[in-house]
Amino acid sequence: MSSVTEIFGSMVFNDAVMQERLPKEIYRSLKRTIEEGTPLDITVANSVANAMKNWAIEKGATHFTHWFQPMTGITAEKHDSFITPAGNGRVIMEFSGKELIKGEPDGSSFPSGGLRATCEARGYTAWDPTSFAFIKDGSLCIPTAFCSYGGEALDKKTPLLKSMETLDKNCRRVLKLFGKEVKHVTPTVGSEQEYFLIDKKLYDKREDLVFCNRTLFGAKPPKGQELEDHYFGAIKPRVNAFMKDLDEELWKLGVLSKTKHNEVAPAQHEMAPVFTTTNLATDHNQLTMEMMKKVALRHGLVCILHEKPFEGVNGSGKHNNWSLSTDTGENLLEPGNTPEDNAQFLLFLTAVIKAVDEYQDLLRLSVAYAGNDHRLGANEAPPAIISIFLGDELTEVLNSITEGKPYDKKAKQVMKLGVDVLPAFPKDNTDRNRTSPFAFTGNKFEFRSLGASMSIACPNIMLNTIVADSLSFFADELEKADDFNKALNALIKKTLQEHKRIIFNGDGYSQEWVEEAERRGLSNLKTTSDAMPHFLDKKNVELFLRHKVHTVPEMEARYEIQMEEYSKVLSIEAKTMVDMVNKEIIPAVVKYMEKTAESALKVKSVLPALSCTTQVNLVHKVSVLSDELAALTQTLSEITGEALGIKDVTEAAVFFTKKVVPAMDNVREKADQLELVIGKDFWPFPTYGDLLFKI
């Protein structure tokens, strides 16, 4: 391996490469486009395209592709070679500014929620110069936005960029009131990624993992995560080799992979990157998930990114660490040593509190997905109730403001561990709360509710837009004030009094919190079908129109896509479950009963006086369970067929939640009981003990 500094970003057409390869005036013009949003001239595009092509060919690339993020939640790419006919059977390698700027993928074959009909196929991809091009699998990948012929956004990048723009604009409005002129404010994100690794040979033997990316059956093994010996434990050699290769691949692509460790559940792990701008962080997280899957296969492993692949052990999420940074390097969520005296910080903090309280439904539905329904609130992830954790010190500061009392500042404590050789160190002002969905962690907010397989774009679109809305309101109020300081103090106090219900520092897993949240009037949207309909609530539609992040048709399309996808995922799972019972479990059970009955008959033929009670009881027990399983499976099949006949997306999603999911639970419960009775040699696919511990 070359040194990290040598390989880092080696496959990225980044700022350093552009500065080296572009003429100075072209480079300066492109930088103005990136930093200030000035229009991109075609002559600049042609020069950039030529430099990109030459650089990519030197790196071994033969093709280019517009790399975009449709509403499937994953990435898409169509590859074209650089070759152009040159006569006499020869070719030359060309790449124009026009090809760089615009592509034309099919606009009707991706989910569009009615924005495109099958006969309306034209769509466009447009180069996003704020995200660096990179080389992957021999192709130059150009990050792009994706829109329809009518201009509607068909992707996740376009509204993300719009949300960043409105947040930037309103942050600067507020900072100007504090006498600060900055060029831009950027939301930054560090997205921690949890995942499972299992042996590919075992994976291939399970239809549920192949089709659904999670196990639909599986009895709890004798050992799970009870001993808490996996978390931060020594990494197994095979897993460590995977992690080493993964880091190298990510570093080549400029992904700031920083931390790796074992997570709580057996076979579960985590990777955490360094913060970067939200647009880049979103691109990088998509690349991270893709590379995890590719690198795992090289090692005979499969990377599972489902939110709940195994019942009875922790599921996987990703923690979205969000903050605000200016071009001058200031973190607007940094409280400093005396947060009680930091009026600017208190105003931005109050803006977040107001935003999360007013739009808790948007944050909840931004992480709504069939897989995440299994995870949220399961004593391993934050509950479905959205709340903010601030910690004791900040909460006391805010209480002193709302109550009009002086803040009793506590001196920073020093941790003494009682052993002379160990160093003393300053204690943090606040503890951490892993049960909170939205926790302040020193100079950022950690949104912990995201599912492992999700794009981080949607949660950040919501977060950027709702905070921009709060800041816009604050700027409107303060810009017309005669006495800024007096108006500022009054605004912070009034806002905190109105929205303090969203602050909760206790145990989010407890039943007491569920009851307390209801008393406070906080929403508890437990499932996707509960949460998603709120996307089209009047206040939410008005929010996105006000900030020009979404149009009404775009919102309606996204709602339809999300609800339809939810039903499709559950339909695939239900049909897979029926298939596995009928084609694998029942035949295995019948074979087991035949062998057991045959054994009893053989014994009786030799020793007629023996009762063979064990065999007889086993056959009886298995027969009863298998009859019950067959009946429940037939019911599931019929209910799923009924669900698939429902045309309205909302009605269908609700039916899947209330009817199909409970029917699936019933089938699983009976099958898992059978697994505990049937001999291991007869069970048709690998067990949890095999999957979680045999790496």
XYZ file of C-alpha atoms in Angstrom:
695
model
C 0.000 0.000 0.000
C 1.199 3.521 -0.793
C 1.032 6.080 1.954
C -2.414 7.426 2.783
C -1.398 10.939 1.756
C -0.371 9.637 -1.677
C -3.557 7.697 -2.430
C -6.053 10.061 -0.813
C -8.138 11.711 -3.521
C -6.014 10.126 -6.257
C -9.173 9.227 -8.203
C -10.847 12.618 -7.733
C -10.755 15.618 -10.067
C -10.516 17.850 -7.025
C -9.521 21.448 -6.470
C -5.801 20.672 -6.436
C -6.030 18.817 -9.774
C -8.130 21.596 -11.321
C -5.680 24.241 -10.173
C -2.823 22.262 -11.695
C -4.468 21.388 -15.017
C -6.756 24.318 -15.854
C -5.613 27.674 -17.261
C -5.645 30.259 -14.472
C -8.556 32.268 -15.847
C -10.616 29.127 -16.467
C -9.889 27.933 -12.923
C -10.869 31.294 -11.415
C -14.098 31.366 -13.446
C -15.022 27.839 -12.349
C -14.317 28.714 -8.703
C -16.653 31.714 -8.980
C -19.353 29.384 -10.296
C -18.813 26.946 -7.438
C -18.554 29.495 -4.624
C -20.815 32.301 -5.803
C -23.225 30.564 -8.167
C -22.279 32.609 -11.240
C -23.398 31.135 -14.622
C -21.035 28.675 -16.263
C -19.732 29.807 -19.658
C -19.542 27.136 -22.401
C -15.904 28.007 -23.136
C -15.094 27.285 -19.487
C -17.030 24.010 -19.704
C -15.106 22.971 -22.835
C -11.776 23.643 -21.171
C -12.771 21.792 -18.006
C -14.101 18.840 -20.044
C -10.849 18.504 -21.975
C -8.759 18.617 -18.804
C -11.083 16.088 -17.127
C -10.830 13.724 -20.096
C -7.035 13.868 -20.273
C -6.711 13.321 -16.528
C -9.198 10.430 -16.574
C -7.496 8.687 -19.509
C -4.153 8.947 -17.712
C -5.848 7.161 -14.792
C -7.026 4.363 -17.085
C -10.603 5.514 -17.691
C -12.223 4.739 -21.048
C -15.786 5.931 -20.358
C -17.671 8.766 -18.701
C -21.041 8.782 -16.970
C -23.390 11.283 -15.426
C -23.679 9.924 -11.862
C -27.003 10.906 -10.284
C -29.330 10.066 -7.413
C -32.885 9.312 -8.538
C -35.702 8.851 -6.057
C -34.867 5.159 -5.673
C -32.499 6.197 -2.891
C -29.496 4.714 -4.708
C -27.325 6.033 -7.539
C -27.691 5.637 -11.302
C -25.217 5.797 -14.166
C -25.167 5.351 -17.966
C -21.678 4.928 -19.439
C -20.424 6.317 -22.767
C -16.916 5.838 -24.087
C -14.664 8.739 -25.052
C -14.163 7.290 -28.547
C -15.148 9.268 -31.656
C -14.682 7.968 -35.257
C -11.701 9.586 -36.987
C -11.910 7.904 -40.406
C -9.882 5.018 -41.843
C -11.207 2.766 -39.090
C -9.501 4.813 -36.411
C -10.876 6.632 -33.366
C -9.876 9.591 -31.227
C -10.765 10.261 -27.594
C -13.029 13.294 -27.173
C -15.186 14.814 -24.444
C -16.928 18.170 -24.933
C -18.266 20.810 -22.604
C -21.759 19.983 -23.835
C -21.312 16.340 -22.777
C -19.990 17.497 -19.412
C -22.877 19.861 -18.746
C -25.843 17.795 -19.956
C -26.904 14.191 -20.328
C -30.219 12.641 -21.373
C -31.199 9.512 -19.438
C -34.713 8.075 -19.661
C -36.950 10.217 -17.466
C -39.875 7.777 -17.258
C -38.175 4.544 -16.199
C -37.208 5.837 -12.761
C -39.823 6.434 -10.032
C -41.538 9.749 -10.833
C -44.775 9.654 -8.881
C -46.763 10.668 -11.932
C -44.424 13.477 -13.034
C -43.544 11.413 -16.115
C -45.685 9.012 -18.136
C -44.157 6.053 -19.984
C -44.548 7.930 -23.247
C -42.800 10.996 -21.791
C -39.306 9.619 -21.631
C -37.044 12.644 -21.956
C -35.071 13.591 -18.877
C -31.907 15.612 -18.274
C -28.879 15.326 -16.046
C -27.015 18.558 -15.305
C -23.443 18.787 -13.991
C -23.132 19.785 -10.332
C -19.775 21.607 -10.226
C -19.919 21.820 -6.402
C -19.249 18.069 -6.206
C -15.978 16.768 -7.622
C -15.877 14.271 -10.498
C -14.160 10.958 -9.749
C -13.074 7.709 -11.403
C -14.798 4.455 -10.510
C -14.537 1.123 -12.323
C -12.784 2.668 -15.324
C -15.315 5.464 -15.846
C -15.173 9.193 -15.164
C -18.184 9.796 -12.888
C -19.656 13.304 -13.064
C -22.040 14.133 -10.181
C -25.236 15.569 -11.641
C -28.764 16.686 -10.883
C -31.646 14.880 -12.632
C -34.810 16.570 -13.889
C -37.720 15.931 -16.256
C -38.368 17.537 -19.631
C -40.712 19.901 -17.780
C -38.030 20.880 -15.278
C -39.378 18.959 -12.253
C -36.702 17.512 -9.962
C -36.607 13.725 -10.304
C -33.744 13.258 -7.867
C -32.565 13.887 -4.324
C -29.633 16.190 -5.161
C -31.630 19.078 -6.647
C -33.826 19.765 -3.590
C -30.791 19.219 -1.354
C -28.892 21.973 -3.171
C -31.964 24.230 -2.965
C -32.259 23.620 0.777
C -28.598 24.496 1.224
C -29.121 27.739 -0.716
C -32.062 28.907 1.392
C -30.229 28.009 4.595
C -27.152 29.911 3.426
C -29.222 32.979 2.540
C -31.041 33.131 5.869
C -27.959 32.389 7.953
C -26.220 35.331 6.299
C -29.232 37.572 6.971
C -28.986 36.794 10.684
C -25.200 37.120 10.823
C -25.420 40.525 9.169
C -27.499 41.695 12.140
C -24.571 40.756 14.369
C -22.264 42.846 12.183
C -20.745 39.916 10.327
C -20.399 39.815 6.549
C -19.645 36.310 5.284
C -19.704 34.998 1.722
C -21.555 31.811 2.494
C -22.720 29.490 5.265
C -22.657 25.762 4.617
C -24.380 22.955 6.494
C -21.812 20.253 7.216
C -22.473 16.592 7.873
C -20.575 13.578 9.124
C -22.630 10.442 8.528
C -21.689 7.403 10.620
C -22.562 4.142 8.858
C -23.476 0.867 10.589
C -23.508 -2.461 8.726
C -23.401 -6.252 9.109
C -20.935 -8.655 7.468
C -21.838 -12.302 6.892
C -20.266 -15.151 4.933
C -21.416 -15.140 1.303
C -21.779 -18.926 1.137
C -24.275 -18.777 3.995
C -25.986 -15.710 2.513
C -26.570 -17.486 -0.803
C -28.477 -20.253 0.986
C -31.147 -17.876 2.311
C -33.810 -16.651 -0.103
C -34.910 -13.944 2.338
C -31.466 -12.364 2.455
C -31.093 -12.520 -1.328
C -34.495 -10.963 -2.085
C -35.207 -8.851 1.020
C -31.756 -8.118 2.478
C -33.069 -9.263 5.872
C -34.002 -12.533 7.530
C -37.727 -13.265 7.613
C -37.184 -16.326 9.812
C -34.698 -17.120 12.535
C -34.915 -18.431 16.079
C -32.749 -16.717 18.659
C -29.403 -18.524 19.090
C -28.092 -19.527 22.549
C -25.814 -16.470 22.485
C -26.615 -13.074 21.052
C -25.309 -9.739 22.333
C -26.038 -10.413 26.029
C -22.386 -10.463 27.121
C -21.708 -7.131 25.388
C -18.397 -8.567 24.250
C -18.568 -7.538 20.609
C -18.869 -3.750 20.997
C -15.421 -2.188 20.476
C -13.953 -5.693 20.738
C -10.888 -6.936 18.876
C -11.668 -7.030 15.159
C -11.508 -10.480 13.530
C -8.725 -10.886 10.922
C -11.142 -11.432 8.022
C -13.173 -8.365 8.968
C -10.032 -6.327 9.546
C -8.789 -7.190 6.053
C -12.115 -6.003 4.647
C -11.920 -2.746 6.622
C -8.362 -2.114 5.430
C -9.356 -2.540 1.772
C -12.485 -0.445 2.282
C -10.486 2.441 3.720
C -8.111 2.390 0.757
C -10.952 2.417 -1.789
C -12.742 5.245 0.025
C -9.581 7.299 0.464
C -8.873 7.069 -3.283
C -12.323 8.592 -3.846
C -11.672 11.392 -1.368
C -14.040 9.978 1.265
C -12.770 10.971 4.705
C -13.096 7.533 6.319
C -11.861 8.077 9.868
C -13.153 5.544 12.415
C -13.838 1.806 12.305
C -14.973 -0.534 15.082
C -17.187 -3.436 16.063
C -20.751 -2.424 16.925
C -23.076 -3.883 19.576
C -24.514 -6.904 17.735
C -22.431 -9.887 16.622
C -21.194 -9.398 13.028
C -22.105 -5.683 13.186
C -19.605 -2.891 12.543
C -19.392 0.856 11.964
C -17.472 3.346 9.845
C -17.463 7.081 10.605
C -16.121 9.853 8.330
C -14.858 13.359 9.013
C -17.345 16.205 8.451
C -17.713 17.771 5.020
C -20.294 19.893 3.210
C -23.748 18.282 3.090
C -23.726 17.890 -0.698
C -20.389 16.092 -0.667
C -21.317 14.112 2.453
C -24.409 12.810 0.651
C -22.377 11.783 -2.400
C -19.744 10.217 -0.168
C -22.265 8.207 1.829
C -23.686 6.757 -1.378
C -20.159 5.810 -2.467
C -19.458 4.357 0.979
C -22.472 2.037 0.824
C -21.562 0.951 -2.711
C -17.929 0.291 -1.821
C -18.875 -1.629 1.324
C -20.851 -4.079 -0.816
C -18.174 -4.399 -3.509
C -15.228 -4.811 -1.152
C -17.107 -7.334 0.992
C -17.561 -9.613 -2.036
C -13.800 -9.639 -2.628
C -13.428 -11.163 0.834
C -16.167 -13.753 0.404
C -18.490 -11.667 2.543
C -21.770 -9.849 2.026
C -22.364 -6.406 3.502
C -25.942 -6.023 4.753
C -27.217 -2.475 5.137
C -30.794 -3.300 6.122
C -32.073 -1.566 9.257
C -33.115 -4.821 10.964
C -31.582 -7.876 9.279
C -31.746 -10.047 12.421
C -34.518 -10.258 14.998
C -33.394 -10.055 18.624
C -30.164 -8.103 18.101
C -29.504 -4.458 17.397
C -30.394 -3.097 13.989
C -28.308 -0.687 11.933
C -28.682 3.040 11.456
C -26.553 5.989 10.540
C -26.021 9.063 12.679
C -26.303 12.340 10.801
C -24.006 14.818 12.584
C -25.152 18.243 11.365
C -23.661 21.682 11.924
C -23.286 25.111 10.294
C -19.963 26.572 9.121
C -19.072 29.908 7.558
C -16.447 30.480 4.873
C -14.395 32.174 7.605
C -14.201 28.891 9.555
C -16.714 29.739 12.279
C -19.016 26.995 13.579
C -22.350 28.693 14.313
C -23.301 25.931 16.763
C -20.153 26.329 18.863
C -21.294 27.593 22.298
C -17.858 28.717 23.470
C -16.802 28.739 27.102
C -19.723 30.915 28.171
C -22.799 29.960 26.142
C -24.969 32.097 28.409
C -23.143 35.172 27.098
C -22.998 34.055 23.460
C -26.105 35.704 22.006
C -25.367 34.604 18.446
C -25.061 30.948 19.471
C -28.233 31.162 21.565
C -30.175 32.560 18.622
C -29.045 29.802 16.249
C -29.716 27.182 18.933
C -33.187 28.620 19.461
C -33.794 28.528 15.699
C -33.084 24.787 15.676
C -35.347 24.200 18.696
C -38.179 26.120 17.039
C -37.688 24.286 13.744
C -37.648 20.794 15.264
C -40.733 21.479 17.389
C -42.784 23.001 14.578
C -41.766 20.383 12.004
C -41.224 17.254 14.093
C -43.467 15.402 11.630
C -41.132 16.243 8.718
C -38.066 14.956 10.566
C -39.899 11.768 11.496
C -41.165 11.068 7.980
C -37.752 11.857 6.503
C -36.555 8.578 8.054
C -39.761 6.623 7.357
C -39.101 3.395 5.481
C -40.297 -0.198 5.827
C -36.924 -1.352 7.168
C -36.683 1.457 9.699
C -40.144 0.642 11.097
C -38.568 -2.468 12.647
C -35.814 -0.435 14.305
C -37.186 2.844 15.667
C -38.314 2.543 19.263
C -36.990 -0.996 19.657
C -34.700 -0.177 22.615
C -31.716 -0.034 20.301
C -32.507 3.146 18.371
C -34.278 6.404 19.138
C -38.054 6.251 19.517
C -40.451 7.439 16.830
C -41.145 10.468 19.043
C -38.947 13.385 17.961
C -37.328 15.334 20.805
C -34.127 17.313 21.434
C -31.453 16.468 23.994
C -29.430 19.490 25.132
C -27.775 18.277 28.329
C -27.916 19.797 31.782
C -25.809 22.936 31.293
C -27.511 24.216 28.124
C -30.938 23.337 29.505
C -30.187 25.353 32.644
C -28.978 28.276 30.512
C -32.216 28.238 28.530
C -34.318 27.842 31.683
C -32.657 30.912 33.161
C -33.642 32.842 30.014
C -37.272 31.716 29.979
C -37.666 32.261 33.731
C -35.830 35.589 33.739
C -33.354 34.447 36.401
C -29.551 34.810 36.501
C -27.661 31.740 35.337
C -25.664 30.078 38.106
C -22.529 29.149 36.194
C -20.766 26.019 37.313
C -17.004 25.826 37.131
C -15.703 23.171 34.743
C -14.980 20.006 36.682
C -11.821 17.944 36.357
C -12.077 14.166 36.068
C -9.775 12.388 38.535
C -9.625 8.657 38.026
C -8.033 7.814 41.360
C -4.783 6.442 39.979
C -1.779 8.764 40.144
C -0.301 7.628 36.828
C -3.526 8.409 34.938
C -3.956 12.019 33.772
C -6.681 14.342 35.003
C -8.757 15.898 32.226
C -11.622 18.388 31.990
C -15.095 16.886 32.195
C -17.562 17.723 29.424
C -20.412 20.015 30.384
C -22.983 17.454 29.347
C -23.430 13.690 29.151
C -24.403 11.883 25.934
C -27.891 10.442 25.424
C -28.090 7.558 22.953
C -31.881 7.325 23.338
C -32.466 10.794 21.916
C -33.321 11.108 18.205
C -31.872 14.621 17.980
C -29.065 15.334 20.418
C -26.752 18.327 20.817
C -23.239 16.911 21.161
C -20.991 19.892 21.852
C -20.976 21.869 18.604
C -23.367 19.926 16.371
C -26.663 18.077 16.384
C -26.711 14.322 15.939
C -29.860 13.099 14.166
C -29.802 9.423 15.151
C -33.014 8.134 13.559
C -31.735 7.497 10.020
C -31.819 3.922 8.766
C -28.631 2.252 7.532
C -29.751 1.789 3.920
C -31.148 5.289 3.399
C -29.796 8.193 1.415
C -29.008 10.996 3.843
C -30.341 13.559 1.352
C -33.964 13.645 2.521
C -33.293 14.150 6.270
C -30.861 16.942 5.428
C -33.307 18.567 2.993
C -35.814 18.681 5.849
C -33.306 19.874 8.414
C -31.835 22.601 6.210
C -35.259 23.894 5.168
C -36.910 23.996 8.588
C -33.921 25.748 10.192
C -33.818 28.221 7.285
C -37.489 28.923 7.966
C -36.829 29.706 11.640
C -33.913 31.963 10.739
C -36.004 33.736 8.101
C -38.656 34.478 10.716
C -36.006 35.702 13.171
C -34.417 37.950 10.531
C -37.813 39.434 9.650
C -38.449 40.242 13.309
C -35.011 41.629 14.110
C -34.502 43.636 10.909
C -37.442 45.869 11.777
C -36.452 46.332 15.446
C -35.357 49.765 16.713
C -33.353 48.265 19.587
C -31.624 45.121 18.304
C -30.365 43.793 21.645
C -33.701 44.294 23.384
C -35.583 42.666 20.505
C -33.058 39.813 20.380
C -33.442 38.983 24.070
C -37.221 39.147 23.867
C -37.298 36.969 20.735
C -35.110 34.248 22.247
C -37.130 34.215 25.485
C -40.510 34.101 23.737
C -39.429 31.405 21.281
C -38.005 29.170 24.009
C -41.158 29.508 26.083
C -43.269 28.462 23.090
C -41.126 25.492 22.061
C -39.487 24.124 25.227
C -41.766 21.055 25.124
C -39.485 19.514 22.494
C -36.507 19.439 24.918
C -36.128 16.148 26.786
C -32.936 14.932 28.481
C -34.237 11.679 29.960
C -34.614 8.054 28.859
C -36.299 7.986 25.465
C -36.814 4.218 25.748
C -39.074 4.433 28.795
C -42.853 4.065 28.781
C -42.979 7.110 31.039
C -41.556 9.235 28.203
C -44.203 7.954 25.780
C -46.884 9.081 28.234
C -45.108 12.380 28.972
C -44.654 13.127 25.262
C -48.371 12.626 24.710
C -49.133 15.076 27.519
C -46.769 17.585 25.892
C -48.575 17.205 22.579
C -45.636 15.669 20.707
C -46.416 13.338 17.819
C -45.713 9.608 17.988
C -45.819 8.395 14.380
C -44.845 4.752 14.798
C -44.924 3.504 11.212
C -44.285 4.767 7.701
C -48.003 4.731 6.917
C -48.606 6.865 10.027
C -45.887 9.381 9.213
C -45.819 9.882 5.431
C -49.317 11.417 4.964
C -48.155 14.429 7.011
C -45.769 15.342 4.188
C -48.696 16.923 2.361
C -50.063 18.791 5.385
C -50.805 22.413 4.496
C -48.058 23.863 6.716
C -45.459 21.574 5.143
C -46.498 22.340 1.582
C -46.356 26.054 2.365
C -42.895 25.633 3.911
C -41.351 24.093 0.789
C -43.090 26.537 -1.525
C -41.940 29.471 0.605
C -38.303 28.413 0.294
C -38.574 27.145 -3.295
C -37.235 23.701 -2.358
C -40.157 21.692 -3.784
C -43.152 22.438 -5.972
C -46.554 20.963 -5.134
C -46.317 18.348 -7.950
C -42.844 17.372 -6.729
C -44.165 16.884 -3.198
C -47.150 14.862 -4.380
C -44.825 12.721 -6.500
C -42.470 12.041 -3.602
C -45.365 11.095 -1.371
C -46.699 8.632 -3.922
C -43.244 7.128 -4.499
C -42.560 6.645 -0.785
C -45.934 5.069 -0.052
C -45.770 2.841 -3.106
C -42.233 1.720 -2.274
C -43.301 0.880 1.285
C -46.053 -1.401 -0.020
C -43.761 -2.956 -2.624
C -41.101 -3.802 -0.045
C -43.634 -5.467 2.233
C -45.192 -7.278 -0.729
C -41.814 -8.737 -1.717
C -41.173 -9.792 1.871
C -44.599 -11.420 2.249
C -44.284 -13.321 -1.053
C -40.750 -14.430 -0.153
C -42.018 -15.645 3.206
C -44.775 -17.708 1.554
C -42.263 -19.107 -0.932
C -39.796 -20.155 1.789
C -42.486 -21.847 3.869
C -44.024 -23.767 0.982
C -40.830 -24.715 -0.852
C -38.300 -25.086 1.983
C -39.689 -25.241 5.507
C -42.732 -27.496 4.985
C -40.797 -30.027 2.838
C -38.033 -30.097 5.470
C -40.601 -30.621 8.221
C -42.290 -33.453 6.310
C -38.920 -35.129 5.763
C -38.086 -34.778 9.471
C -41.432 -36.325 10.499
C -40.953 -39.195 8.041
C -37.454 -39.941 9.362
C -38.567 -39.680 12.981
C -41.627 -41.886 12.443
C -39.510 -44.362 10.494
C -37.040 -44.445 13.383
C -39.832 -45.214 15.843
C -41.156 -48.024 13.669
C -37.707 -49.591 13.358
C -37.183 -49.466 17.098
C -40.643 -50.969 17.710
C -39.935 -53.742 15.233
C -36.897 -54.773 17.273
C -38.283 -54.048 20.746
C -42.111 -53.986 20.596
C -42.414 -53.246 24.313
C -40.745 -49.820 23.968
C -43.094 -46.858 23.794
C -40.858 -44.596 21.635
C -42.459 -41.704 23.461
C -39.794 -39.211 22.401
C -40.242 -39.866 18.702
C -44.034 -40.006 18.936
C -44.218 -36.735 20.858
C -41.852 -35.061 18.417
C -43.876 -36.156 15.406
C -47.076 -34.985 17.096
C -45.606 -31.611 18.083
C -44.070 -30.988 14.678
C -47.243 -32.083 12.910
C -49.385 -29.667 14.912
C -46.943 -26.785 14.400
C -46.596 -27.463 10.677
C -50.374 -27.592 10.224
C -50.661 -24.252 12.004
C -47.803 -22.820 9.938
C -49.409 -23.970 6.677
C -52.732 -22.380 7.638
C -51.099 -19.089 8.665
C -49.081 -19.049 5.445
C -52.212 -19.534 3.376
C -53.826 -16.639 5.249
C -50.769 -14.459 4.581
C -50.897 -15.317 0.890
C -54.573 -14.383 0.667
C -54.143 -11.122 2.617
C -51.168 -10.128 0.451
C -53.220 -10.768 -2.678
C -55.962 -8.554 -1.287
C -53.415 -5.798 -0.545
C -52.025 -5.923 -4.078
C -55.516 -5.270 -5.426
C -55.792 -1.905 -3.656
C -55.074 0.943 -6.074
C -54.919 3.944 -3.737
C -51.328 4.230 -2.419
C -52.350 5.499 1.021
C -55.030 2.860 1.507
C -52.651 0.138 0.328
C -49.853 1.218 2.692
C -52.212 1.304 5.666
C -53.550 -2.157 4.745
C -50.005 -3.549 4.596
C -49.250 -2.041 8.018
C -52.404 -3.216 9.753
C -53.051 -6.559 8.007
C -50.030 -7.921 6.147
C -47.328 -7.162 8.739
C -49.234 -8.878 11.616
C -49.878 -11.878 9.341
C -46.146 -12.058 8.585
C -45.379 -11.907 12.307
C -47.711 -14.850 12.912
C -46.032 -16.959 10.232
C -42.581 -16.135 11.542
C -43.470 -16.972 15.134
C -44.698 -20.453 14.164
C -41.737 -21.140 11.842
C -39.244 -20.084 14.518
C -40.902 -22.493 16.953
C -40.408 -25.277 14.431
C -36.743 -24.371 13.991
C -36.174 -25.017 17.699
C -37.702 -28.500 17.397
C -36.416 -29.760 14.028
C -32.984 -31.370 13.929
C -30.300 -29.001 12.617
C -29.417 -31.321 9.727
C -33.001 -31.048 8.490
C -33.475 -27.271 8.762
C -33.314 -25.960 5.173
C -31.178 -22.853 5.581
C -28.424 -21.403 7.827
C -29.491 -20.398 11.334
C -28.750 -17.198 13.262
C -25.917 -18.988 15.017
C -24.334 -19.705 11.629
C -24.882 -16.232 10.179
C -23.813 -14.125 13.157
C -20.826 -16.065 14.451
C -19.241 -17.926 11.521
C -16.985 -15.319 9.912
